[in-house]
Amino acid sequence: MRARRDCLKCLLCLAEKASAEACADLPALLETVRAQTAEYVRIQFSEGESVPTRVATGFLRLSKELTGNPDPFRRFKEREFAMSAKALPLVAGKCGGDLEGRLKLAAMGNRLDYFRPFEEVEREWREFDFSFASLDLREFENALETARKILILADNSGEALFDLPLIEFFERAGFEVSYCVKGEPSQNDLTREGAERFGLHIENLVDTGSDCVGVEPPFSGEEFHAAWKNADVIVAKGMANLETLTEYPEFISKKPVFFLLCAKCDPVASWLGVERGSVVFVSGTGMVE
């Protein structure tokens, strides 16, 4: 997805947060890192041309380089995992145990805003309308009829807890499920090391082999490409995977790809034809700008 005007403000905000996390133990470097990452964003950003996720990958790498901190969001990921453990019981009973319910639960994990106090999230979720704004369930079920292997592309660390019931549902139905995490630290996304540290027991865990925001196939490792090739159906979680994979129409057109996410910003919501904050499960067929 190419950048809209609104993306600049969002990228600058994310660069600010990344700088703060990277310099948590290095306060003397904060102003330098903040200034250089913001400058990087302004130089790389071009409305209608640049891809926001690629700009984010660049300044996240810059913050690591400037601070010598290989995993700036490590403590943030620990906080968000604890937040997910508290949030999961609020919604699990409202989503149901069928396929749509498990997809809905996984989508709500993506909707959880880890940058807000849990008390605010709790109040909002107790009254939230747990329904999809867009749902390509029939097309997904049709794809599953001839499928044996499913690949799920993970997103944030905390939402992995919301994905486990979906993985369990697929496995009980006889599917072989692979769960793909980041190869190296990338913002607050789940990595292989993080999955082990948080005690997530996922049988077929693979990784992208890179620290790119989202998934960039040309820069992904052999393990990722093998998992993609072997999968019959792909479920990609989160906006970053949507924004990056749709830049590779030939790559994603070779097999059924479905995007499961919360549209957290106006540009993505507008592109999907839903209101900001909506959760969707949509086919990737034809979803290329």
PDB file of C-alpha atoms in Angstrom:
ATOM      1  CA  MET A   1       0.000   0.000   0.000  1.00  0.00           C
ATOM      2  CA  ARG A   2       1.379   3.376  -0.967  1.00  0.00           C
ATOM      3  CA  ALA A   3       1.485   6.239   1.495  1.00  0.00           C
ATOM      4  CA  ARG A   4      -1.365   8.687   1.967  1.00  0.00           C
ATOM      5  CA  ARG A   5      -0.907  12.133   3.457  1.00  0.00           C
ATOM      6  CA  ASP A   6      -2.110  10.905   6.867  1.00  0.00           C
ATOM      7  CA  CYS A   7       0.652   8.286   6.956  1.00  0.00           C
ATOM      8  CA  LEU A   8       3.349  10.890   7.635  1.00  0.00           C
ATOM      9  CA  LYS A   9       1.901  11.866  11.003  1.00  0.00           C
ATOM     10  CA  CYS A  10       1.510   8.210  11.978  1.00  0.00           C
ATOM     11  CA  LEU A  11       5.080   7.351  10.977  1.00  0.00           C
ATOM     12  CA  LEU A  12       6.476  10.301  12.928  1.00  0.00           C
ATOM     13  CA  CYS A  13       4.473   9.210  15.960  1.00  0.00           C
ATOM     14  CA  LEU A  14       5.784   5.657  15.660  1.00  0.00           C
ATOM     15  CA  ALA A  15       9.346   6.944  15.270  1.00  0.00           C
ATOM     16  CA  GLU A  16       8.878   8.913  18.490  1.00  0.00           C
ATOM     17  CA  LYS A  17       7.681   5.803  20.338  1.00  0.00           C
ATOM     18  CA  ALA A  18      10.497   3.705  18.907  1.00  0.00           C
ATOM     19  CA  SER A  19      13.048   6.296  20.029  1.00  0.00           C
ATOM     20  CA  ALA A  20      11.632   6.331  23.546  1.00  0.00           C
ATOM     21  CA  GLU A  21      11.718   2.534  23.807  1.00  0.00           C
ATOM     22  CA  ALA A  22      15.222   2.282  22.345  1.00  0.00           C
ATOM     23  CA  CYS A  23      16.547   4.917  24.753  1.00  0.00           C
ATOM     24  CA  ALA A  24      14.783   3.721  27.885  1.00  0.00           C
ATOM     25  CA  ASP A  25      18.183   2.970  29.459  1.00  0.00           C
ATOM     26  CA  LEU A  26      20.058   5.607  27.455  1.00  0.00           C
ATOM     27  CA  PRO A  27      18.303   8.929  28.185  1.00  0.00           C
ATOM     28  CA  ALA A  28      21.302  10.944  27.004  1.00  0.00           C
ATOM     29  CA  LEU A  29      20.771   9.605  23.476  1.00  0.00           C
ATOM     30  CA  LEU A  30      17.049  10.263  23.294  1.00  0.00           C
ATOM     31  CA  GLU A  31      17.130  13.653  21.577  1.00  0.00           C
ATOM     32  CA  THR A  32      19.671  12.459  19.009  1.00  0.00           C
ATOM     33  CA  VAL A  33      17.741   9.305  18.174  1.00  0.00           C
ATOM     34  CA  ARG A  34      14.451  11.187  18.101  1.00  0.00           C
ATOM     35  CA  ALA A  35      15.821  13.821  15.731  1.00  0.00           C
ATOM     36  CA  GLN A  36      17.545  11.383  13.377  1.00  0.00           C
ATOM     37  CA  THR A  37      14.610   8.975  13.082  1.00  0.00           C
ATOM     38  CA  ALA A  38      12.216  11.863  12.434  1.00  0.00           C
ATOM     39  CA  GLU A  39      14.567  13.221   9.781  1.00  0.00           C
ATOM     40  CA  TYR A  40      14.727   9.774   8.192  1.00  0.00           C
ATOM     41  CA  VAL A  41      10.933   9.625   7.994  1.00  0.00           C
ATOM     42  CA  ARG A  42      10.666  13.052   6.369  1.00  0.00           C
ATOM     43  CA  ILE A  43      13.348  12.203   3.802  1.00  0.00           C
ATOM     44  CA  GLN A  44      11.925   8.798   2.887  1.00  0.00           C
ATOM     45  CA  PHE A  45       8.235   9.726   2.915  1.00  0.00           C
ATOM     46  CA  SER A  46       6.592  10.500  -0.401  1.00  0.00           C
ATOM     47  CA  GLU A  47       2.811  10.602  -0.704  1.00  0.00           C
ATOM     48  CA  GLY A  48       1.608   8.093  -3.277  1.00  0.00           C
ATOM     49  CA  GLU A  49       5.092   6.653  -3.753  1.00  0.00           C
ATOM     50  CA  SER A  50       6.672   5.316  -0.566  1.00  0.00           C
ATOM     51  CA  VAL A  51       5.365   2.256   1.273  1.00  0.00           C
ATOM     52  CA  PRO A  52       4.797   3.176   4.957  1.00  0.00           C
ATOM     53  CA  THR A  53       5.963  -0.180   6.294  1.00  0.00           C
ATOM     54  CA  ARG A  54       9.283   0.154   4.476  1.00  0.00           C
ATOM     55  CA  VAL A  55       9.823   3.595   5.947  1.00  0.00           C
ATOM     56  CA  ALA A  56       9.095   2.090   9.371  1.00  0.00           C
ATOM     57  CA  THR A  57      11.580  -0.737   8.812  1.00  0.00           C
ATOM     58  CA  GLY A  58      14.224   1.862   8.005  1.00  0.00           C
ATOM     59  CA  PHE A  59      13.841   4.042  11.076  1.00  0.00           C
ATOM     60  CA  LEU A  60      13.476   1.030  13.367  1.00  0.00           C
ATOM     61  CA  ARG A  61      16.808  -0.248  12.087  1.00  0.00           C
ATOM     62  CA  LEU A  62      18.278   3.223  12.537  1.00  0.00           C
ATOM     63  CA  SER A  63      17.158   3.350  16.175  1.00  0.00           C
ATOM     64  CA  LYS A  64      18.844  -0.019  16.801  1.00  0.00           C
ATOM     65  CA  GLU A  65      22.043   1.168  15.161  1.00  0.00           C
ATOM     66  CA  LEU A  66      22.190   4.452  17.061  1.00  0.00           C
ATOM     67  CA  THR A  67      21.581   2.853  20.460  1.00  0.00           C
ATOM     68  CA  GLY A  68      23.178  -0.568  20.068  1.00  0.00           C
ATOM     69  CA  ASN A  69      19.889  -2.000  21.304  1.00  0.00           C
ATOM     70  CA  PRO A  70      18.915  -4.999  19.120  1.00  0.00           C
ATOM     71  CA  ASP A  71      15.416  -5.290  20.593  1.00  0.00           C
ATOM     72  CA  PRO A  72      14.130  -1.852  21.669  1.00  0.00           C
ATOM     73  CA  PHE A  73      10.571  -3.087  22.292  1.00  0.00           C
ATOM     74  CA  ARG A  74      11.535  -6.063  24.461  1.00  0.00           C
ATOM     75  CA  ARG A  75      10.045  -4.694  27.689  1.00  0.00           C
ATOM     76  CA  PHE A  76       7.061  -3.297  25.821  1.00  0.00           C
ATOM     77  CA  LYS A  77       6.352  -6.781  24.456  1.00  0.00           C
ATOM     78  CA  GLU A  78       6.423  -8.179  27.969  1.00  0.00           C
ATOM     79  CA  ARG A  79       3.867  -5.583  29.066  1.00  0.00           C
ATOM     80  CA  GLU A  80       1.626  -6.234  26.078  1.00  0.00           C
ATOM     81  CA  PHE A  81       1.714  -9.993  26.619  1.00  0.00           C
ATOM     82  CA  ALA A  82       0.589  -9.471  30.214  1.00  0.00           C
ATOM     83  CA  MET A  83      -2.136  -7.120  28.960  1.00  0.00           C
ATOM     84  CA  SER A  84      -3.348  -9.736  26.484  1.00  0.00           C
ATOM     85  CA  ALA A  85      -3.573 -12.328  29.226  1.00  0.00           C
ATOM     86  CA  LYS A  86      -5.906  -9.967  31.120  1.00  0.00           C
ATOM     87  CA  ALA A  87      -7.907  -8.971  28.039  1.00  0.00           C
ATOM     88  CA  LEU A  88      -8.516 -12.426  26.598  1.00  0.00           C
ATOM     89  CA  PRO A  89     -11.168 -13.457  29.165  1.00  0.00           C
ATOM     90  CA  LEU A  90     -13.127 -10.258  28.391  1.00  0.00           C
ATOM     91  CA  VAL A  91     -13.863 -11.382  24.845  1.00  0.00           C
ATOM     92  CA  ALA A  92     -13.329 -15.135  24.568  1.00  0.00           C
ATOM     93  CA  GLY A  93     -16.835 -15.963  25.738  1.00  0.00           C
ATOM     94  CA  LYS A  94     -18.434 -13.473  23.339  1.00  0.00           C
ATOM     95  CA  CYS A  95     -16.907 -14.858  20.168  1.00  0.00           C
ATOM     96  CA  GLY A  96     -18.114 -18.457  20.044  1.00  0.00           C
ATOM     97  CA  GLY A  97     -16.291 -21.682  19.282  1.00  0.00           C
ATOM     98  CA  ASP A  98     -17.068 -22.066  15.579  1.00  0.00           C
ATOM     99  CA  LEU A  99     -14.781 -20.942  12.749  1.00  0.00           C
ATOM    100  CA  GLU A 100     -16.225 -17.441  12.569  1.00  0.00           C
ATOM    101  CA  GLY A 101     -15.951 -17.086  16.333  1.00  0.00           C
ATOM    102  CA  ARG A 102     -12.307 -18.158  16.383  1.00  0.00           C
ATOM    103  CA  LEU A 103     -11.502 -15.773  13.536  1.00  0.00           C
ATOM    104  CA  LYS A 104     -13.297 -13.008  15.407  1.00  0.00           C
ATOM    105  CA  LEU A 105     -11.291 -13.692  18.560  1.00  0.00           C
ATOM    106  CA  ALA A 106      -8.015 -13.595  16.619  1.00  0.00           C
ATOM    107  CA  ALA A 107      -9.096 -10.325  15.000  1.00  0.00           C
ATOM    108  CA  MET A 108      -9.891  -8.805  18.385  1.00  0.00           C
ATOM    109  CA  GLY A 109      -6.359  -9.624  19.486  1.00  0.00           C
ATOM    110  CA  ASN A 110      -5.187  -7.484  16.597  1.00  0.00           C
ATOM    111  CA  ARG A 111      -7.554  -4.721  17.672  1.00  0.00           C
ATOM    112  CA  LEU A 112      -6.093  -4.503  21.177  1.00  0.00           C
ATOM    113  CA  ASP A 113      -4.276  -1.181  21.575  1.00  0.00           C
ATOM    114  CA  TYR A 114      -1.226  -1.862  23.713  1.00  0.00           C
ATOM    115  CA  PHE A 115      -0.318   1.810  23.911  1.00  0.00           C
ATOM    116  CA  ARG A 116      -3.404   2.601  26.006  1.00  0.00           C
ATOM    117  CA  PRO A 117      -4.020   1.925  29.711  1.00  0.00           C
ATOM    118  CA  PHE A 118      -5.712  -1.433  30.224  1.00  0.00           C
ATOM    119  CA  GLU A 119      -8.556   0.197  32.159  1.00  0.00           C
ATOM    120  CA  GLU A 120      -9.572   2.176  29.056  1.00  0.00           C
ATOM    121  CA  VAL A 121      -9.463  -0.936  26.892  1.00  0.00           C
ATOM    122  CA  GLU A 122     -11.492  -2.882  29.434  1.00  0.00           C
ATOM    123  CA  ARG A 123     -14.270  -0.280  29.512  1.00  0.00           C
ATOM    124  CA  GLU A 124     -14.429  -0.135  25.724  1.00  0.00           C
ATOM    125  CA  TRP A 125     -14.381  -3.884  25.174  1.00  0.00           C
ATOM    126  CA  ARG A 126     -17.195  -4.578  27.593  1.00  0.00           C
ATOM    127  CA  GLU A 127     -19.514  -2.635  25.250  1.00  0.00           C
ATOM    128  CA  PHE A 128     -17.887  -3.403  21.895  1.00  0.00           C
ATOM    129  CA  ASP A 129     -19.946  -4.868  19.046  1.00  0.00           C
ATOM    130  CA  PHE A 130     -18.037  -8.037  18.250  1.00  0.00           C
ATOM    131  CA  SER A 131     -18.894  -8.371  14.575  1.00  0.00           C
ATOM    132  CA  PHE A 132     -16.969  -8.197  11.315  1.00  0.00           C
ATOM    133  CA  ALA A 133     -17.423  -5.134   9.151  1.00  0.00           C
ATOM    134  CA  SER A 134     -16.353  -7.261   6.182  1.00  0.00           C
ATOM    135  CA  LEU A 135     -16.244 -11.055   6.193  1.00  0.00           C
ATOM    136  CA  ASP A 136     -15.299 -13.330   3.290  1.00  0.00           C
ATOM    137  CA  LEU A 137     -16.116 -16.472   5.240  1.00  0.00           C
ATOM    138  CA  ARG A 138     -17.768 -18.409   2.410  1.00  0.00           C
ATOM    139  CA  GLU A 139     -14.763 -17.907   0.132  1.00  0.00           C
ATOM    140  CA  PHE A 140     -12.474 -19.014   2.963  1.00  0.00           C
ATOM    141  CA  GLU A 141     -14.523 -22.136   3.635  1.00  0.00           C
ATOM    142  CA  ASN A 142     -14.424 -22.976  -0.067  1.00  0.00           C
ATOM    143  CA  ALA A 143     -10.635 -22.664  -0.033  1.00  0.00           C
ATOM    144  CA  LEU A 144     -10.426 -24.952   2.989  1.00  0.00           C
ATOM    145  CA  GLU A 145     -12.365 -27.712   1.230  1.00  0.00           C
ATOM    146  CA  THR A 146      -9.316 -28.682  -0.819  1.00  0.00           C
ATOM    147  CA  ALA A 147      -6.662 -27.560   1.671  1.00  0.00           C
ATOM    148  CA  ARG A 148      -4.467 -29.554   4.002  1.00  0.00           C
ATOM    149  CA  LYS A 149      -1.886 -27.019   5.179  1.00  0.00           C
ATOM    150  CA  ILE A 150      -2.558 -23.531   6.567  1.00  0.00           C
ATOM    151  CA  LEU A 151       0.035 -20.821   7.147  1.00  0.00           C
ATOM    152  CA  ILE A 152      -0.764 -18.041   9.623  1.00  0.00           C
ATOM    153  CA  LEU A 153       1.395 -14.918   9.508  1.00  0.00           C
ATOM    154  CA  ALA A 154       1.592 -13.569  13.050  1.00  0.00           C
ATOM    155  CA  ASP A 155       1.648  -9.929  14.098  1.00  0.00           C
ATOM    156  CA  ASN A 156       2.094  -8.395  17.557  1.00  0.00           C
ATOM    157  CA  SER A 157       3.478 -10.440  20.444  1.00  0.00           C
ATOM    158  CA  GLY A 158       0.482 -10.095  22.726  1.00  0.00           C
ATOM    159  CA  GLU A 159      -2.151 -11.084  20.206  1.00  0.00           C
ATOM    160  CA  ALA A 160      -0.597 -14.534  19.803  1.00  0.00           C
ATOM    161  CA  LEU A 161      -2.703 -15.594  22.797  1.00  0.00           C
ATOM    162  CA  PHE A 162      -5.800 -14.735  20.755  1.00  0.00           C
ATOM    163  CA  ASP A 163      -4.503 -16.837  17.857  1.00  0.00           C
ATOM    164  CA  LEU A 164      -4.046 -20.070  19.806  1.00  0.00           C
ATOM    165  CA  PRO A 165      -7.774 -20.990  19.795  1.00  0.00           C
ATOM    166  CA  LEU A 166      -7.839 -20.525  16.007  1.00  0.00           C
ATOM    167  CA  ILE A 167      -4.783 -22.749  15.587  1.00  0.00           C
ATOM    168  CA  GLU A 168      -6.416 -25.345  17.839  1.00  0.00           C
ATOM    169  CA  PHE A 169      -9.635 -25.183  15.791  1.00  0.00           C
ATOM    170  CA  PHE A 170      -7.768 -25.836  12.543  1.00  0.00           C
ATOM    171  CA  GLU A 171      -5.710 -28.659  14.015  1.00  0.00           C
ATOM    172  CA  ARG A 172      -8.777 -30.380  15.433  1.00  0.00           C
ATOM    173  CA  ALA A 173     -10.323 -30.165  11.972  1.00  0.00           C
ATOM    174  CA  GLY A 174      -7.343 -32.082  10.599  1.00  0.00           C
ATOM    175  CA  PHE A 175      -5.286 -29.246   9.120  1.00  0.00           C
ATOM    176  CA  GLU A 176      -1.546 -28.871   9.519  1.00  0.00           C
ATOM    177  CA  VAL A 177      -0.909 -25.326  10.755  1.00  0.00           C
ATOM    178  CA  SER A 178       2.328 -23.352  10.571  1.00  0.00           C
ATOM    179  CA  TYR A 179       2.633 -20.100  12.523  1.00  0.00           C
ATOM    180  CA  CYS A 180       5.113 -17.598  11.111  1.00  0.00           C
ATOM    181  CA  VAL A 181       6.770 -15.005  13.359  1.00  0.00           C
ATOM    182  CA  LYS A 182       9.520 -12.455  12.735  1.00  0.00           C
ATOM    183  CA  GLY A 183      13.070 -13.704  12.259  1.00  0.00           C
ATOM    184  CA  GLU A 184      14.527 -10.749  14.157  1.00  0.00           C
ATOM    185  CA  PRO A 185      13.047  -8.070  16.450  1.00  0.00           C
ATOM    186  CA  SER A 186      10.714  -5.755  14.564  1.00  0.00           C
ATOM    187  CA  GLN A 187       8.874  -3.255  16.738  1.00  0.00           C
ATOM    188  CA  ASN A 188       6.551  -5.224  19.061  1.00  0.00           C
ATOM    189  CA  ASP A 189       6.002  -8.158  16.713  1.00  0.00           C
ATOM    190  CA  LEU A 190       6.388 -11.728  17.900  1.00  0.00           C
ATOM    191  CA  THR A 191       9.721 -13.441  17.251  1.00  0.00           C
ATOM    192  CA  ARG A 192      10.809 -17.040  17.707  1.00  0.00           C
ATOM    193  CA  GLU A 193      12.730 -16.052  20.822  1.00  0.00           C
ATOM    194  CA  GLY A 194       9.672 -14.238  22.133  1.00  0.00           C
ATOM    195  CA  ALA A 195       7.401 -17.220  21.549  1.00  0.00           C
ATOM    196  CA  GLU A 196       9.766 -19.391  23.572  1.00  0.00           C
ATOM    197  CA  ARG A 197      10.182 -16.773  26.297  1.00  0.00           C
ATOM    198  CA  PHE A 198       6.424 -16.341  26.686  1.00  0.00           C
ATOM    199  CA  GLY A 199       5.885 -20.101  26.810  1.00  0.00           C
ATOM    200  CA  LEU A 200       3.807 -20.348  23.641  1.00  0.00           C
ATOM    201  CA  HIS A 201       3.582 -23.988  22.639  1.00  0.00           C
ATOM    202  CA  ILE A 202       3.154 -23.927  18.875  1.00  0.00           C
ATOM    203  CA  GLU A 203       4.159 -27.105  17.100  1.00  0.00           C
ATOM    204  CA  ASN A 204       5.048 -25.735  13.669  1.00  0.00           C
ATOM    205  CA  LEU A 205       6.737 -22.410  14.348  1.00  0.00           C
ATOM    206  CA  VAL A 206       8.569 -20.775  11.436  1.00  0.00           C
ATOM    207  CA  ASP A 207       9.985 -17.296  10.936  1.00  0.00           C
ATOM    208  CA  THR A 208      10.434 -14.731   8.189  1.00  0.00           C
ATOM    209  CA  GLY A 209      14.199 -14.639   8.499  1.00  0.00           C
ATOM    210  CA  SER A 210      14.201 -10.846   8.663  1.00  0.00           C
ATOM    211  CA  ASP A 211      13.249  -7.814  10.747  1.00  0.00           C
ATOM    212  CA  CYS A 212      11.120  -6.198   8.041  1.00  0.00           C
ATOM    213  CA  VAL A 213       7.852  -4.654   9.153  1.00  0.00           C
ATOM    214  CA  GLY A 214       5.183  -6.865   7.609  1.00  0.00           C
ATOM    215  CA  VAL A 215       6.471  -9.433   5.113  1.00  0.00           C
ATOM    216  CA  GLU A 216       8.791  -8.532   2.256  1.00  0.00           C
ATOM    217  CA  PRO A 217       9.236 -11.761   0.217  1.00  0.00           C
ATOM    218  CA  PRO A 218      12.505 -10.688  -1.498  1.00  0.00           C
ATOM    219  CA  PHE A 219      14.105 -10.186   1.923  1.00  0.00           C
ATOM    220  CA  SER A 220      12.591 -13.221   3.659  1.00  0.00           C
ATOM    221  CA  GLY A 221      14.445 -16.438   4.429  1.00  0.00           C
ATOM    222  CA  GLU A 222      14.274 -19.938   3.008  1.00  0.00           C
ATOM    223  CA  GLU A 223      12.130 -21.181   5.901  1.00  0.00           C
ATOM    224  CA  PHE A 224       9.460 -18.601   5.144  1.00  0.00           C
ATOM    225  CA  HIS A 225       9.432 -19.347   1.431  1.00  0.00           C
ATOM    226  CA  ALA A 226       9.219 -23.091   2.071  1.00  0.00           C
ATOM    227  CA  ALA A 227       6.284 -22.579   4.438  1.00  0.00           C
ATOM    228  CA  TRP A 228       4.537 -20.307   1.925  1.00  0.00           C
ATOM    229  CA  LYS A 229       5.110 -22.747  -0.931  1.00  0.00           C
ATOM    230  CA  ASN A 230       3.822 -25.714   1.074  1.00  0.00           C
ATOM    231  CA  ALA A 231       0.717 -23.933   2.387  1.00  0.00           C
ATOM    232  CA  ASP A 232      -2.616 -24.339   0.652  1.00  0.00           C
ATOM    233  CA  VAL A 233      -4.188 -21.322   2.376  1.00  0.00           C
ATOM    234  CA  ILE A 234      -2.594 -18.292   4.054  1.00  0.00           C
ATOM    235  CA  VAL A 235      -4.082 -16.152   6.825  1.00  0.00           C
ATOM    236  CA  ALA A 236      -2.137 -12.895   7.234  1.00  0.00           C
ATOM    237  CA  LYS A 237      -2.759 -10.906  10.403  1.00  0.00           C
ATOM    238  CA  GLY A 238      -2.441  -7.172  10.882  1.00  0.00           C
ATOM    239  CA  MET A 239      -2.171  -4.075   8.734  1.00  0.00           C
ATOM    240  CA  ALA A 240       1.570  -4.395   8.093  1.00  0.00           C
ATOM    241  CA  ASN A 241       1.151  -7.751   6.368  1.00  0.00           C
ATOM    242  CA  LEU A 242      -1.664  -6.278   4.274  1.00  0.00           C
ATOM    243  CA  GLU A 243       0.375  -3.215   3.351  1.00  0.00           C
ATOM    244  CA  THR A 244       3.449  -5.195   2.329  1.00  0.00           C
ATOM    245  CA  LEU A 245       2.033  -8.304   0.659  1.00  0.00           C
ATOM    246  CA  THR A 246      -0.273  -6.322  -1.606  1.00  0.00           C
ATOM    247  CA  GLU A 247       2.878  -4.788  -3.087  1.00  0.00           C
ATOM    248  CA  TYR A 248       3.611  -8.243  -4.549  1.00  0.00           C
ATOM    249  CA  PRO A 249       0.529  -9.155  -6.618  1.00  0.00           C
ATOM    250  CA  GLU A 250       2.227 -11.989  -8.496  1.00  0.00           C
ATOM    251  CA  PHE A 251       3.383 -13.527  -5.219  1.00  0.00           C
ATOM    252  CA  ILE A 252       0.011 -13.482  -3.452  1.00  0.00           C
ATOM    253  CA  SER A 253      -2.073 -14.397  -6.509  1.00  0.00           C
ATOM    254  CA  LYS A 254      -0.714 -17.945  -6.668  1.00  0.00           C
ATOM    255  CA  LYS A 255      -2.824 -19.247  -3.775  1.00  0.00           C
ATOM    256  CA  PRO A 256      -5.671 -18.145  -1.472  1.00  0.00           C
ATOM    257  CA  VAL A 257      -4.545 -15.367   0.887  1.00  0.00           C
ATOM    258  CA  PHE A 258      -6.876 -13.878   3.499  1.00  0.00           C
ATOM    259  CA  PHE A 259      -6.227 -10.811   5.647  1.00  0.00           C
ATOM    260  CA  LEU A 260      -7.426 -10.710   9.260  1.00  0.00           C
ATOM    261  CA  LEU A 261      -7.058  -7.355  10.961  1.00  0.00           C
ATOM    262  CA  CYS A 262      -8.400  -4.271  12.622  1.00  0.00           C
ATOM    263  CA  ALA A 263      -8.349  -1.196  10.377  1.00  0.00           C
ATOM    264  CA  LYS A 264      -6.592   1.079  12.855  1.00  0.00           C
ATOM    265  CA  CYS A 265      -6.029   4.060  10.590  1.00  0.00           C
ATOM    266  CA  ASP A 266      -8.082   6.075   8.116  1.00  0.00           C
ATOM    267  CA  PRO A 267      -6.029   5.202   4.995  1.00  0.00           C
ATOM    268  CA  VAL A 268      -6.372   1.447   5.521  1.00  0.00           C
ATOM    269  CA  ALA A 269     -10.015   1.739   6.574  1.00  0.00           C
ATOM    270  CA  SER A 270     -10.800   3.792   3.478  1.00  0.00           C
ATOM    271  CA  TRP A 271      -9.006   1.295   1.254  1.00  0.00           C
ATOM    272  CA  LEU A 272     -11.030  -1.562   2.756  1.00  0.00           C
ATOM    273  CA  GLY A 273     -14.281   0.400   2.625  1.00  0.00           C
ATOM    274  CA  VAL A 274     -14.945   0.227   6.370  1.00  0.00           C
ATOM    275  CA  GLU A 275     -14.907   2.595   9.321  1.00  0.00           C
ATOM    276  CA  ARG A 276     -11.761   3.106  11.331  1.00  0.00           C
ATOM    277  CA  GLY A 277     -11.565   0.579  14.178  1.00  0.00           C
ATOM    278  CA  SER A 278     -13.499  -2.095  12.279  1.00  0.00           C
ATOM    279  CA  VAL A 279     -12.350  -5.712  12.196  1.00  0.00           C
ATOM    280  CA  VAL A 280     -12.287  -7.511   8.854  1.00  0.00           C
ATOM    281  CA  PHE A 281     -11.496 -10.896   7.349  1.00  0.00           C
ATOM    282  CA  VAL A 282     -11.107 -10.377   3.634  1.00  0.00           C
ATOM    283  CA  SER A 283      -9.811 -12.256   0.635  1.00  0.00           C
ATOM    284  CA  GLY A 284      -6.678 -10.933  -1.002  1.00  0.00           C
ATOM    285  CA  THR A 285      -8.059 -11.668  -4.456  1.00  0.00           C
ATOM    286  CA  GLY A 286      -7.718  -8.488  -6.468  1.00  0.00           C
ATOM    287  CA  MET A 287      -6.591  -6.520  -3.413  1.00  0.00           C
ATOM    288  CA  VAL A 288      -3.789  -4.633  -5.091  1.00  0.00           C
ATOM    289  CA  GLU A 289      -3.653  -0.878  -5.570  1.00  0.00           C
TER     290      GLU A 289
END
